[in-house]
CSV table of C-alpha atoms in Angstrom, one decimal:
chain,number,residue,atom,x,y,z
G,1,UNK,CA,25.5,6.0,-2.9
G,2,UNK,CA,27.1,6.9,0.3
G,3,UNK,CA,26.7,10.6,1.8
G,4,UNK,CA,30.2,11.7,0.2
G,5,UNK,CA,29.3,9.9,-3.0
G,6,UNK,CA,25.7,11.8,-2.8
G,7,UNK,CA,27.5,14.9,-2.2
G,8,UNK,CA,30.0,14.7,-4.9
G,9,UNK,CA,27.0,14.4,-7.0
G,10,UNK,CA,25.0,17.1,-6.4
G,11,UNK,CA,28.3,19.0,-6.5
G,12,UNK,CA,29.5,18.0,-9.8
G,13,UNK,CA,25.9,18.9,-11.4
G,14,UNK,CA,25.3,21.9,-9.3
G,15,UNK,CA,22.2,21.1,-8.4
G,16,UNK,CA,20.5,23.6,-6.2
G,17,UNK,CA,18.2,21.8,-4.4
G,18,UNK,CA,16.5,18.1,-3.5
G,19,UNK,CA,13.0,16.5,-2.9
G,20,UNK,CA,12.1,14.4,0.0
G,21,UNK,CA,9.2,12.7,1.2
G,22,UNK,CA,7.7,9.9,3.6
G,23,UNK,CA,4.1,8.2,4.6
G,24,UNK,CA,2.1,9.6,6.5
G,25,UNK,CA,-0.4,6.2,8.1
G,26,UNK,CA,-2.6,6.5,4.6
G,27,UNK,CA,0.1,6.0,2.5
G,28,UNK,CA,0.0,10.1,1.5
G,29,UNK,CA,3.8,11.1,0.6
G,30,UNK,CA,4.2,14.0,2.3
G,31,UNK,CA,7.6,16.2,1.8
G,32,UNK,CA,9.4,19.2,1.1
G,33,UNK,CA,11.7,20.6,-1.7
G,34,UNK,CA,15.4,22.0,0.3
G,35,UNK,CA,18.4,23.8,-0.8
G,36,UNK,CA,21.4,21.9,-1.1
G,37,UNK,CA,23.3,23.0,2.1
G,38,UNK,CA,20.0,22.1,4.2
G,39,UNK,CA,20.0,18.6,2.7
G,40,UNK,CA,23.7,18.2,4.0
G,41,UNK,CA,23.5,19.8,7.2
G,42,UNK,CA,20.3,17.6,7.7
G,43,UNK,CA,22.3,14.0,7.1
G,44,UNK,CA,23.0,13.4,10.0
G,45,UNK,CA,20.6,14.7,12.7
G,46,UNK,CA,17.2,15.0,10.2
G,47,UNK,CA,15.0,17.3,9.2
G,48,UNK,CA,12.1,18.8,11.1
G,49,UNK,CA,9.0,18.1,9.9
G,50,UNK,CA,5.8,19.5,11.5
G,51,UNK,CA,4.5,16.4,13.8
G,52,UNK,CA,0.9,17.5,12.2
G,53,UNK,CA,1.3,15.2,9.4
G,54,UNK,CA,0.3,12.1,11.9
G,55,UNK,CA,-2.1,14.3,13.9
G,56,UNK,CA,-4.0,15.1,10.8
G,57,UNK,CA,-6.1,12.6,8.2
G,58,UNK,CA,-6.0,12.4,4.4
G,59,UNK,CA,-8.0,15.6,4.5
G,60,UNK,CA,-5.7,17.5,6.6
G,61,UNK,CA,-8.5,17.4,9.1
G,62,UNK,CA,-6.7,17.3,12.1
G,63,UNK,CA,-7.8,14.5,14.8
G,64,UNK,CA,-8.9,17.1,17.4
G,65,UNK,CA,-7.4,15.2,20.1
G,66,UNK,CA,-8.6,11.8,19.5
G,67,UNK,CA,-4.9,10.7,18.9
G,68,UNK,CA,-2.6,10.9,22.0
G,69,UNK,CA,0.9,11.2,19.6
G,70,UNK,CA,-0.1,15.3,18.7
G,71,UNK,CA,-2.8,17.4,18.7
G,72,UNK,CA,-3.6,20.9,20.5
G,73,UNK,CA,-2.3,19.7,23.4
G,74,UNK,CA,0.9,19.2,22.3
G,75,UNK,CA,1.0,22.0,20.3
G,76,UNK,CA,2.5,19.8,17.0
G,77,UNK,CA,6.0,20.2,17.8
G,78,UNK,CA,8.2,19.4,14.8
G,79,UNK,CA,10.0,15.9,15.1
G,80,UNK,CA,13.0,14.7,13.1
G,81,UNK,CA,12.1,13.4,10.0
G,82,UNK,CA,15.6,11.1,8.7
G,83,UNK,CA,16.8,10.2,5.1
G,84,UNK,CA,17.7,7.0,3.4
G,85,UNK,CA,20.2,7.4,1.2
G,86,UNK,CA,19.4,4.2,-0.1
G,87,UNK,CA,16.1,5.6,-1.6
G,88,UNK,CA,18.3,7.8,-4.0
G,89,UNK,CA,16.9,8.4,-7.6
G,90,UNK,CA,16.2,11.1,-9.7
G,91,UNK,CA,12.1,12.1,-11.1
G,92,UNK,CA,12.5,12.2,-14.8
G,93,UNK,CA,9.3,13.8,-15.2
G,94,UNK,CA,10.4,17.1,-13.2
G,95,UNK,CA,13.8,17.9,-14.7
G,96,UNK,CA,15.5,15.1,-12.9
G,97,UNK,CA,15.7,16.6,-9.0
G,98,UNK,CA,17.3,14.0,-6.8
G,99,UNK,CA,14.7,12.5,-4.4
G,100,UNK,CA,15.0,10.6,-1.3
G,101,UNK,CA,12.6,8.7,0.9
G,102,UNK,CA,13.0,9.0,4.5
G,103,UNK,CA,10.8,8.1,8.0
G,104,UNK,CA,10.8,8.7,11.9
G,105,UNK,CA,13.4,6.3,12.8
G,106,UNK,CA,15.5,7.7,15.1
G,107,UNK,CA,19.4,7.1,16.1
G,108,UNK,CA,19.0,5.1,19.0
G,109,UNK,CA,17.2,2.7,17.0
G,110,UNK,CA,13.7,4.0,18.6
G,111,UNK,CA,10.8,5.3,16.5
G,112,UNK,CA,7.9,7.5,16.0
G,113,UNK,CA,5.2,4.8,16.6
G,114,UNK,CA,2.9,5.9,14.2
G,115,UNK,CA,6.0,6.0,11.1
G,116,UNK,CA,4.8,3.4,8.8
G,117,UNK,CA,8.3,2.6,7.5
G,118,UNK,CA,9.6,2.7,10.6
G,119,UNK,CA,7.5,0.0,11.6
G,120,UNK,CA,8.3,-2.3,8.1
G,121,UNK,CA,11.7,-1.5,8.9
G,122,UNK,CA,11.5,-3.5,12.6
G,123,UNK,CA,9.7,-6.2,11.1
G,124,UNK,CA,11.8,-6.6,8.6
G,125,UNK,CA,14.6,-6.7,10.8
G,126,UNK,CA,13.0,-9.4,12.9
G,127,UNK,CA,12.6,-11.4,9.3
G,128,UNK,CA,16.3,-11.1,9.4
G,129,UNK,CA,17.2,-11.9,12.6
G,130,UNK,CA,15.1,-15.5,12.1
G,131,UNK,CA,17.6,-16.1,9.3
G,132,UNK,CA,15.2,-15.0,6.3
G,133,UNK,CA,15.5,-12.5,3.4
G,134,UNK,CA,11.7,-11.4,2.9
G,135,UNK,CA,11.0,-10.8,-1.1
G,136,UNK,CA,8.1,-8.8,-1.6
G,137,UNK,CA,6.2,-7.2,-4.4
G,138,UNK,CA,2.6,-5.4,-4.6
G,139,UNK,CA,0.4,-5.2,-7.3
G,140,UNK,CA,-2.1,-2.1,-8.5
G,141,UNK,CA,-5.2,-1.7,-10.3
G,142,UNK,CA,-6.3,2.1,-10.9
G,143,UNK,CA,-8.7,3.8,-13.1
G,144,UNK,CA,-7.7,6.8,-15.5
G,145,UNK,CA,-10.1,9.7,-16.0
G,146,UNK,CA,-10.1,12.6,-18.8
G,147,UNK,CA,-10.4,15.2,-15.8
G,148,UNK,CA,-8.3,17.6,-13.9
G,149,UNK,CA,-8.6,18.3,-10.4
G,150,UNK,CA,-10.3,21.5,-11.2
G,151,UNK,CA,-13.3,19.7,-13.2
G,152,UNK,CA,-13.5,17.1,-10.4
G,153,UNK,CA,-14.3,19.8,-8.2
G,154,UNK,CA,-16.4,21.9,-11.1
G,155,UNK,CA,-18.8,18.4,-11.4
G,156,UNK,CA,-18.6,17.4,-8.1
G,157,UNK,CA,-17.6,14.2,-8.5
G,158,UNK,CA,-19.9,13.2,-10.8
G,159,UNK,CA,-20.1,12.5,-14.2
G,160,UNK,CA,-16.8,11.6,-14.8
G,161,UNK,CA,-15.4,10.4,-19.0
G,162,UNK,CA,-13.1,7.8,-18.2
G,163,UNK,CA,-10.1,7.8,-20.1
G,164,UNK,CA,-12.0,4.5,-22.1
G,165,UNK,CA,-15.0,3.1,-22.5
G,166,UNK,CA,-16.0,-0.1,-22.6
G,167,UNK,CA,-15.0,-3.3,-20.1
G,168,UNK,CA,-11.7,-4.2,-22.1
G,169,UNK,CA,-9.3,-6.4,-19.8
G,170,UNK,CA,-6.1,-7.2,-21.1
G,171,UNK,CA,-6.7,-5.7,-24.7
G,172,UNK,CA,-4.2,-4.3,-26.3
G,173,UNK,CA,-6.2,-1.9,-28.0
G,174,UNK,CA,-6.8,0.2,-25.4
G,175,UNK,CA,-2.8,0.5,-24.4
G,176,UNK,CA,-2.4,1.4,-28.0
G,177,UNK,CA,-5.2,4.1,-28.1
G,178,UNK,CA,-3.2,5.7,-25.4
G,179,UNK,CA,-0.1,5.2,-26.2
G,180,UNK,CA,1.9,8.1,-25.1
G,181,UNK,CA,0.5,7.4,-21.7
G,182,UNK,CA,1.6,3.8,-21.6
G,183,UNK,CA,4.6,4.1,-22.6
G,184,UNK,CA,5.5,7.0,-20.2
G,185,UNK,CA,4.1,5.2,-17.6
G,186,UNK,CA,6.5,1.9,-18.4
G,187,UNK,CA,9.5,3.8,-18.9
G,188,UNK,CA,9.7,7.2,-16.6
G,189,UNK,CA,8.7,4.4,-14.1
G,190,UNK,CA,11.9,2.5,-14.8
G,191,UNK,CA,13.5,5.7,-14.6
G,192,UNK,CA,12.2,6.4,-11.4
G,193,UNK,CA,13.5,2.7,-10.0
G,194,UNK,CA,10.2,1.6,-10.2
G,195,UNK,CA,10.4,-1.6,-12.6
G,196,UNK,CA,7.2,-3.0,-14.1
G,197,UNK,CA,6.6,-6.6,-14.3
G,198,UNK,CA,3.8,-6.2,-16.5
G,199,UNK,CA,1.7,-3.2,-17.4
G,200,UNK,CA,-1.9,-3.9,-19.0
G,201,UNK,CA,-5.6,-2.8,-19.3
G,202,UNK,CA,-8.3,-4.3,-16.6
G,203,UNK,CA,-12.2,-5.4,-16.9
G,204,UNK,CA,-13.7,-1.6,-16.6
G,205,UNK,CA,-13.5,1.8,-18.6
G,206,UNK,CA,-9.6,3.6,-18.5
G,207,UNK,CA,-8.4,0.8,-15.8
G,208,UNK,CA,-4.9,-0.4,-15.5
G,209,UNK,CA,-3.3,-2.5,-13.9
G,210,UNK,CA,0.6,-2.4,-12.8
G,211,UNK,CA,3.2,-4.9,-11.1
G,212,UNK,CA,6.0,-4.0,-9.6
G,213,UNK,CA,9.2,-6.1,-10.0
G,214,UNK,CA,9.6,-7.8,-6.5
G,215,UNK,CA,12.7,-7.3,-4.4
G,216,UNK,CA,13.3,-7.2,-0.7
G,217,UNK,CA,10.5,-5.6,1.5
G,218,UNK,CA,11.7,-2.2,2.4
G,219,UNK,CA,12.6,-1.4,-1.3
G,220,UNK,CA,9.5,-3.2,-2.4
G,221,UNK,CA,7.8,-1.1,0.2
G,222,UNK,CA,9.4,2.3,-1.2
G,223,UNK,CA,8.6,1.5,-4.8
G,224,UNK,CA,4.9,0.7,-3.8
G,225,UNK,CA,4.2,4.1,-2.0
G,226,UNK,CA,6.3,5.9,-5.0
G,227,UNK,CA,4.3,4.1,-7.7
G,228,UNK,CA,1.0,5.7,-6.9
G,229,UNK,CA,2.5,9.2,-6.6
G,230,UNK,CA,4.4,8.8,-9.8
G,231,UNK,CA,1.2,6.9,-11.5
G,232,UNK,CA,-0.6,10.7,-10.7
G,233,UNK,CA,2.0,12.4,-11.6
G,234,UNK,CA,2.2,11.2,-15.1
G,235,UNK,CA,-1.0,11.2,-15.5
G,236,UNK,CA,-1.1,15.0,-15.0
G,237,UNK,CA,1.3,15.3,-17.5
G,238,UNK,CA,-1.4,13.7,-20.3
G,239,UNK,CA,-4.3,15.9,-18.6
G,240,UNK,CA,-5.7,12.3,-17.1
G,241,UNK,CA,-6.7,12.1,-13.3
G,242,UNK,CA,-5.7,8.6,-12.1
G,243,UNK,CA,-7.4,7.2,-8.6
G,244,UNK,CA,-6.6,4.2,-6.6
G,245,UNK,CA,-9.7,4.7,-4.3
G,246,UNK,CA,-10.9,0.8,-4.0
G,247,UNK,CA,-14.8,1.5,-5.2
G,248,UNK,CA,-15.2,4.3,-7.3
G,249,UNK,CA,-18.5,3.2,-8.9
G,250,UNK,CA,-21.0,0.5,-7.6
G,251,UNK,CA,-21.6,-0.8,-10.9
G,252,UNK,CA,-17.9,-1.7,-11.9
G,253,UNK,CA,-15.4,-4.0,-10.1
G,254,UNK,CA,-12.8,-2.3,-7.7
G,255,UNK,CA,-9.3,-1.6,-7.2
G,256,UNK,CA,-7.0,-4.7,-5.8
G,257,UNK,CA,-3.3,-3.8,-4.4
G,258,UNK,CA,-2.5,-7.6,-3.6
G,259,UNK,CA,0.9,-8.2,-2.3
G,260,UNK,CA,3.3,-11.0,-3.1
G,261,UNK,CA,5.4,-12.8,-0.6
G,262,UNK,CA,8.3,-15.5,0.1
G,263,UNK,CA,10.9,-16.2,2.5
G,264,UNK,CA,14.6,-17.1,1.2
G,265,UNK,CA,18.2,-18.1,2.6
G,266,UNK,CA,19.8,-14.9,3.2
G,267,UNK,CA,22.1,-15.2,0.1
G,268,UNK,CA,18.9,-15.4,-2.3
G,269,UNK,CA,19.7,-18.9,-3.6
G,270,UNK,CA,16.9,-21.2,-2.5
G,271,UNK,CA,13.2,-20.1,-1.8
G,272,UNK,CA,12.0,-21.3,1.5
G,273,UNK,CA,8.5,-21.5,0.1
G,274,UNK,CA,8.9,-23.9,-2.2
G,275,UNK,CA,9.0,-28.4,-1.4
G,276,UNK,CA,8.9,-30.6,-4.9
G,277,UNK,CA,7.8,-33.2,-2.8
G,278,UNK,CA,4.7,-31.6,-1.4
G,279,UNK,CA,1.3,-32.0,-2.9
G,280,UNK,CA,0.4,-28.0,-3.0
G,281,UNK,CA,4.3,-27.8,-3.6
G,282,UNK,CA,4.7,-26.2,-0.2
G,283,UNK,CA,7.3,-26.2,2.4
G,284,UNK,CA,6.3,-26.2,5.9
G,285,UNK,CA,7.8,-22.8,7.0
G,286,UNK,CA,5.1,-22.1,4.2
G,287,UNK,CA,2.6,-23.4,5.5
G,288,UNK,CA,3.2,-22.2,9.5
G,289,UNK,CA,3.6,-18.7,7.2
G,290,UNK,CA,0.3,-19.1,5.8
G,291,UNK,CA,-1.6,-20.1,9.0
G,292,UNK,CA,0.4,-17.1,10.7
G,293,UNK,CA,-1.7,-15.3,8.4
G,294,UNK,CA,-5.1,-16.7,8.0
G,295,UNK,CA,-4.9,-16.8,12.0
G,296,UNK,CA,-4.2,-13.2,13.2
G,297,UNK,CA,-6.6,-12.0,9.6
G,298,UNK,CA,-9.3,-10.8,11.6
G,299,UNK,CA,-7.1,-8.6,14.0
G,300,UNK,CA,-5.0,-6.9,11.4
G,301,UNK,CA,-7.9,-6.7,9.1
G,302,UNK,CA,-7.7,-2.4,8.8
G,303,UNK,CA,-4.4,-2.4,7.4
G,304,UNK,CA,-5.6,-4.6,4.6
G,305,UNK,CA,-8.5,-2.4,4.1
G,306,UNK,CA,-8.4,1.1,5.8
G,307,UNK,CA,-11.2,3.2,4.5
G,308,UNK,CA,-14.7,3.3,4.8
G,309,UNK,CA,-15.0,2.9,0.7
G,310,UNK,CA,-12.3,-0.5,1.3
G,311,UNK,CA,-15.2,-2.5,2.4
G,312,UNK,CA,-17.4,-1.8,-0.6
G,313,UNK,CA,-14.8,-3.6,-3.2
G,314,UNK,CA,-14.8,-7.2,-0.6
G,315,UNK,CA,-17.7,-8.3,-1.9
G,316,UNK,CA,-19.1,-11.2,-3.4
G,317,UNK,CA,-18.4,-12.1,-6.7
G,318,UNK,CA,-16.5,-8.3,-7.8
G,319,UNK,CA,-12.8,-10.3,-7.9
G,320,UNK,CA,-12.0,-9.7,-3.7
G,321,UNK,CA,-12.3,-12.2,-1.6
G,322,UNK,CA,-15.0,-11.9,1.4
G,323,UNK,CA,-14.0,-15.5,3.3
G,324,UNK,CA,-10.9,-16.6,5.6
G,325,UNK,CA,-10.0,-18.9,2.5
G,326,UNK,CA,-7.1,-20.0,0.8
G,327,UNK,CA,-6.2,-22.3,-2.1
G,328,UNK,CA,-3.9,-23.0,-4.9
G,329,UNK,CA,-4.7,-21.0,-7.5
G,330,UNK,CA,-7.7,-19.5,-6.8
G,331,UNK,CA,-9.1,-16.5,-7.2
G,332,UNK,CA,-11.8,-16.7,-5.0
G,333,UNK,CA,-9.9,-16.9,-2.0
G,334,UNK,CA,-8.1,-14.5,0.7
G,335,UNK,CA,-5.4,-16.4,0.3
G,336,UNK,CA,-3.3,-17.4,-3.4
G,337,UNK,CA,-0.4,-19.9,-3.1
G,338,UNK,CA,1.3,-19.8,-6.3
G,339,UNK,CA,3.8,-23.2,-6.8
G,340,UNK,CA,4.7,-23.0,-11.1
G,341,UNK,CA,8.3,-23.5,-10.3
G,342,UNK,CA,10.7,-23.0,-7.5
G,343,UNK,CA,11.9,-19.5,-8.0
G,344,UNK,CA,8.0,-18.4,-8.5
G,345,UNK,CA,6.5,-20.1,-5.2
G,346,UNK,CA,4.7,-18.0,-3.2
G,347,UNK,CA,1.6,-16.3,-1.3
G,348,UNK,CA,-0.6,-13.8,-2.7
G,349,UNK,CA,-2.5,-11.5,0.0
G,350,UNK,CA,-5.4,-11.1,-1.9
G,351,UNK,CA,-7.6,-8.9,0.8
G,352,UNK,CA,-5.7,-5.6,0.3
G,353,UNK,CA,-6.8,-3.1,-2.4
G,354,UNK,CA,-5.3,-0.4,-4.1
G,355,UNK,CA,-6.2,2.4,-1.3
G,356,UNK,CA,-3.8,0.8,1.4
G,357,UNK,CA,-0.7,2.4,2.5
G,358,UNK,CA,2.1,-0.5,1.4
G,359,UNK,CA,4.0,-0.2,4.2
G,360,UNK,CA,1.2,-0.9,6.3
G,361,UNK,CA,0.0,-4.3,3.9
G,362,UNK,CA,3.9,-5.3,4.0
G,363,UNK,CA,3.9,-5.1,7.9
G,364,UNK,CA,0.9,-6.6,8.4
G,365,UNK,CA,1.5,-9.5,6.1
G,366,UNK,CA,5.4,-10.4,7.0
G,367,UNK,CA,4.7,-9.9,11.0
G,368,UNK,CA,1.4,-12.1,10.6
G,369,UNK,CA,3.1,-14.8,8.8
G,370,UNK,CA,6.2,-14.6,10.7
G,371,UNK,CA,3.6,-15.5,14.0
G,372,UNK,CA,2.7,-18.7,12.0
G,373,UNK,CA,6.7,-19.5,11.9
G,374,UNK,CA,7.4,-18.7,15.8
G,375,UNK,CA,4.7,-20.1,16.9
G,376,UNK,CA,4.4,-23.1,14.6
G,377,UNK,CA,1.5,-23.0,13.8
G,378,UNK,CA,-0.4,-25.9,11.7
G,379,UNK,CA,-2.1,-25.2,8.1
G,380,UNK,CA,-5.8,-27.2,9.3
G,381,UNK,CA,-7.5,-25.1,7.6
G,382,UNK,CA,-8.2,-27.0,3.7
G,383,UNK,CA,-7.5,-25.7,0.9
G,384,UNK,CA,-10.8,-24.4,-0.7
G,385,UNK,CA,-12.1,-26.4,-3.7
G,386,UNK,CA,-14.3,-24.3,-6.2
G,387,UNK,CA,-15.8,-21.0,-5.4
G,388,UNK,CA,-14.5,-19.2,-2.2
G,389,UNK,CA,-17.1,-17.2,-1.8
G,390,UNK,CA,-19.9,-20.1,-0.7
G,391,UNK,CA,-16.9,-21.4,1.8
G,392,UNK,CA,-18.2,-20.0,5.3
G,393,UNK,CA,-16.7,-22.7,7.4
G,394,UNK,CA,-13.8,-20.4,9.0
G,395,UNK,CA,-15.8,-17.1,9.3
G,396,UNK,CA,-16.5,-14.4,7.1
G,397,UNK,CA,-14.2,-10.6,6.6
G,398,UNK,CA,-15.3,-8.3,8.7
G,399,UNK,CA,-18.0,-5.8,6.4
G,400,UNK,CA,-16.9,-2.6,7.8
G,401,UNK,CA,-14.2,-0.3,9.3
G,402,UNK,CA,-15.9,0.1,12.7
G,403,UNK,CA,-16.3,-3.8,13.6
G,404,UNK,CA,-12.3,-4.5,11.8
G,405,UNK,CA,-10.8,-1.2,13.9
G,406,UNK,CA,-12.7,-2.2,17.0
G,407,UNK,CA,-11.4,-5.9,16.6
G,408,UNK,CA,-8.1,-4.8,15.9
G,409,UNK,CA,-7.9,-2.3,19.0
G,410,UNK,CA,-8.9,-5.1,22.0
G,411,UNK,CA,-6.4,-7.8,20.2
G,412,UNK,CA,-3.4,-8.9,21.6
G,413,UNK,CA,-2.3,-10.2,19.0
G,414,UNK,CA,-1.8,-7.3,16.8
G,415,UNK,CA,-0.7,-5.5,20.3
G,416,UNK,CA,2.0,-8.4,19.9
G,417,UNK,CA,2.8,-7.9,16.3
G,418,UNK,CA,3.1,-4.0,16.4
G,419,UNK,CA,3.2,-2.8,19.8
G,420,UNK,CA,0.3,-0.8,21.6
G,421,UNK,CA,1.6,2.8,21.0
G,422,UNK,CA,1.1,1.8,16.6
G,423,UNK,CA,-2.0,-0.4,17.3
G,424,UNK,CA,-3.5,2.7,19.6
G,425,UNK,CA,-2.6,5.5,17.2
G,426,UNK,CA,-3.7,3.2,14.2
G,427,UNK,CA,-6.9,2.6,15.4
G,428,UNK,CA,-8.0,5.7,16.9
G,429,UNK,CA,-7.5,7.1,13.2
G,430,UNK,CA,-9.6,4.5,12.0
G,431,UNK,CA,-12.1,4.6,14.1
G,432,UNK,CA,-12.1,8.5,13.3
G,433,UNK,CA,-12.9,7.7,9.6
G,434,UNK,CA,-15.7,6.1,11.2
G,435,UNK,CA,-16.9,9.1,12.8
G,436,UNK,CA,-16.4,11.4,10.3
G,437,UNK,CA,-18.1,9.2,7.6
G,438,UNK,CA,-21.0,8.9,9.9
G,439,UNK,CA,-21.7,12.5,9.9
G,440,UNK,CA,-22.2,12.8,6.2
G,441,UNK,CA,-25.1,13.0,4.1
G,442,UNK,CA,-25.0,10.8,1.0
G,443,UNK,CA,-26.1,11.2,-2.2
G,444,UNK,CA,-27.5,7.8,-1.9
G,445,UNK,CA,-29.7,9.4,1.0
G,446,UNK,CA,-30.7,12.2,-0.9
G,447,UNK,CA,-32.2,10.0,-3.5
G,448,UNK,CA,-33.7,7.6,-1.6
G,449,UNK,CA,-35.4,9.8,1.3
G,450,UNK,CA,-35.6,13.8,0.0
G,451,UNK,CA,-39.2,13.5,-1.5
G,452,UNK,CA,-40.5,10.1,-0.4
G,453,UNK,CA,-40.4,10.5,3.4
């Protein structure tokens, strides 16, 4: 819809008032709910949104300066938060208020650096530019708890009923225990514009895992960052707590988010990915993609994995890859090329898990790749054969935040791919999860040292 066709609407149904939202740099929606004459006046020159939502972290513990974008010394002025008409839908489960998507973009065609969308949104332009229509689609695995935020906090994170037991992977008698759930989930999600490929159970007790249809980056972007919102949301609605934190438990396998990727001709008729005659099936604007990617790895690492608890799931042997690795059809690896048949050729982006922000994995993914394509860059590196994990011969995934942030900071390369202003705001956040995590006291302390020492 345009904005008369949008106003026409919420004329003709009288409704009173809209939701809005955008991503903050973890991927938290952050919005507001406005009365109809503030969403029109707001079309064209934005909304004002308190600039604290970038100078704060997923805590709302703001950055005390670390960040040169806002802080005290600014005084968190508000900055124009814009619209996209395009993100138009309705949310089913809350008496069908329209909802839009919008991000720092401004007029000009300049941006709040640290606007996650508004940095897809360049790349994806630069896709474009090089004659390509990116096609993208991301991939979550959650787990689904009988609690409430409230008993959360009551047990202190402990002790937690998932919403199953038992390690039941794809069984269907575990979607059928629940449901109610499952089929809210599947179809409020379609409402919503959020289109499931597939919707089943994974290895561990109440996990799920959901595919999103793929379509072209920015809306594949959108309906990534919506889907975990609107996963929580409907899980409120069945008194279940739903979490997309990457290691929740030591004992149990984490949470992927892997994304899916090919380039096409701009009128979507011919994947770019895809060459019959090649052994692996694979074009060589593939292959310069994939060495684009397994090349600048190491210096884009943190928006793959953002969080401290990120780097607990890449682990040997737990279903996330640990190597700079790819292969056909393995599992093992950082890297997936899938080749079945023309129209389903393409790269899986294995290292991400379900805590990312999407627009950052998406960014970081397409601008990697597209380096392999400017720059032609050659595939040397061989396709693992057998288990990824022993394969050591191109280096290792960084094991924590610090060293990935700190790598990420002094490259040029990701300087080149972002520009400094993102690269310095991004990881100065990181590196502030660092600190912050550094202060604690874990339980895993308290056990091990509070009587023995």
């Amino acid at each position: 819809m345009n904005e008369q066709q949008i106003t026409s609407y919420l004329q003709e149904n009288n409704i009173q008032k809209i939701k809005f939202a955008f991503a903050d740099i973890d991927g938290v929606l952050r919005g507001k709910i406005i009365h109809h004459k503030k969403f029109t006046d707001g079309l064209k020159s934005g909304y004002g949104f308190c600039d604290v939502v970038f100078g704060w972290d997923s805590s709302d513990t703001c950055y005390d300066n670390a960040v040169e974008l806002t802080g005290w010394h600014t005084g968190y002025p508000d900055k124009p938060c814009r619209i996209d008409l395009s993100t138009f839908r309705t949310v089913p489960w809350q008496e069908n208020i329209p909802f839009f998507l919008g991000d720092f973009s401004n007029s000009d065609g300049s941006d709040l650096s640290a606007c996650p969308r508004s940095l897809l949104k360049r790349i994806a332009k630069e896709c474009e530019a090089m004659g390509y229509h990116p096609e993208f689609a991301q991939e979550f695995e959650w787990f689904n708890f009988k609690e409430t935020p409230q008993t959360l906090q009551d047990k202190s994170f402990t002790n937690l009923q998932p919403l199953t037991p038992g390690m039941f992977g794809y069984s269907i008698l575990r979607t059928s225990e629940n449901n109610d759930f499952v089929n809210d989930l599947f179809n409020l999600l379609m409402q919503f514009n959020i289109p499931l490929e597939g919707l089943h159970t994974e290895t561990g007790p109440g996990v799920y895992e959901g595919a999103i249809l793929h379509s072209h980056v920015i809306e594949a972007g959108d309906r990534a960052v919506l889907f975990k919102t609107a996963v929580k949301e409907i899980a409120y609605k069945h008194g279940i707590m739903a979490t997309f934190m990457a290691k929740w438990n030591v004992d149990l396998p984490g949470c992927g988010g892997h994304v899916h990727q090919s380039l096409w001709n701009k009128d979507q008729t011919e994947n770019l990915f895809y060459n019959g005659d090649d052994p692996n099936k694979m074009s060589d604007l593939h292959k310069h993609y994939l060495a684009g990617q397994l090349h600048c790895l190491p210096y884009i690492l943190p928006m793959f994995a953002p969080t401290i608890n990120s780097y607990k799931r890449l682990i040997e042997g737990a279903w996330a890859p640990t190597t700079i690795t790819w292969a056909v059809e393995n599992r093992t690896t950082a890297f997936r090329v899938l080749n079945s048949s023309p129209a389903y050729t393409r790269l899986e982006t294995r290292i991400p898990g379900a805590d990312t922000n999407p627009y950052l994995v998406m960014a970081a993914a397409l601008a990697s790749g597209l380096y392999g394509i400017k720059n032609k860059l050659p595939l040397e590196i061989p396709a693992t054969v057998g288990n990824g994990y022993q394969n050591n011969k191109n280096g290792r995934i960084a094991s924590n935040l610090y060293d990935a942030s700190i790598d990420m900071k002094n490259s040029a390369i990701a300087k080149e791919l972002f520009g400094e202003g993102f690269v310095d705001h991004f990881t100065k956040t990181r590196l502030w999860e660092c600190a912050q995590f550094a202060k604690s006291v874990t339980d895993w302390e308290l056990k091990r040292y509070f009587e023995i020492i």
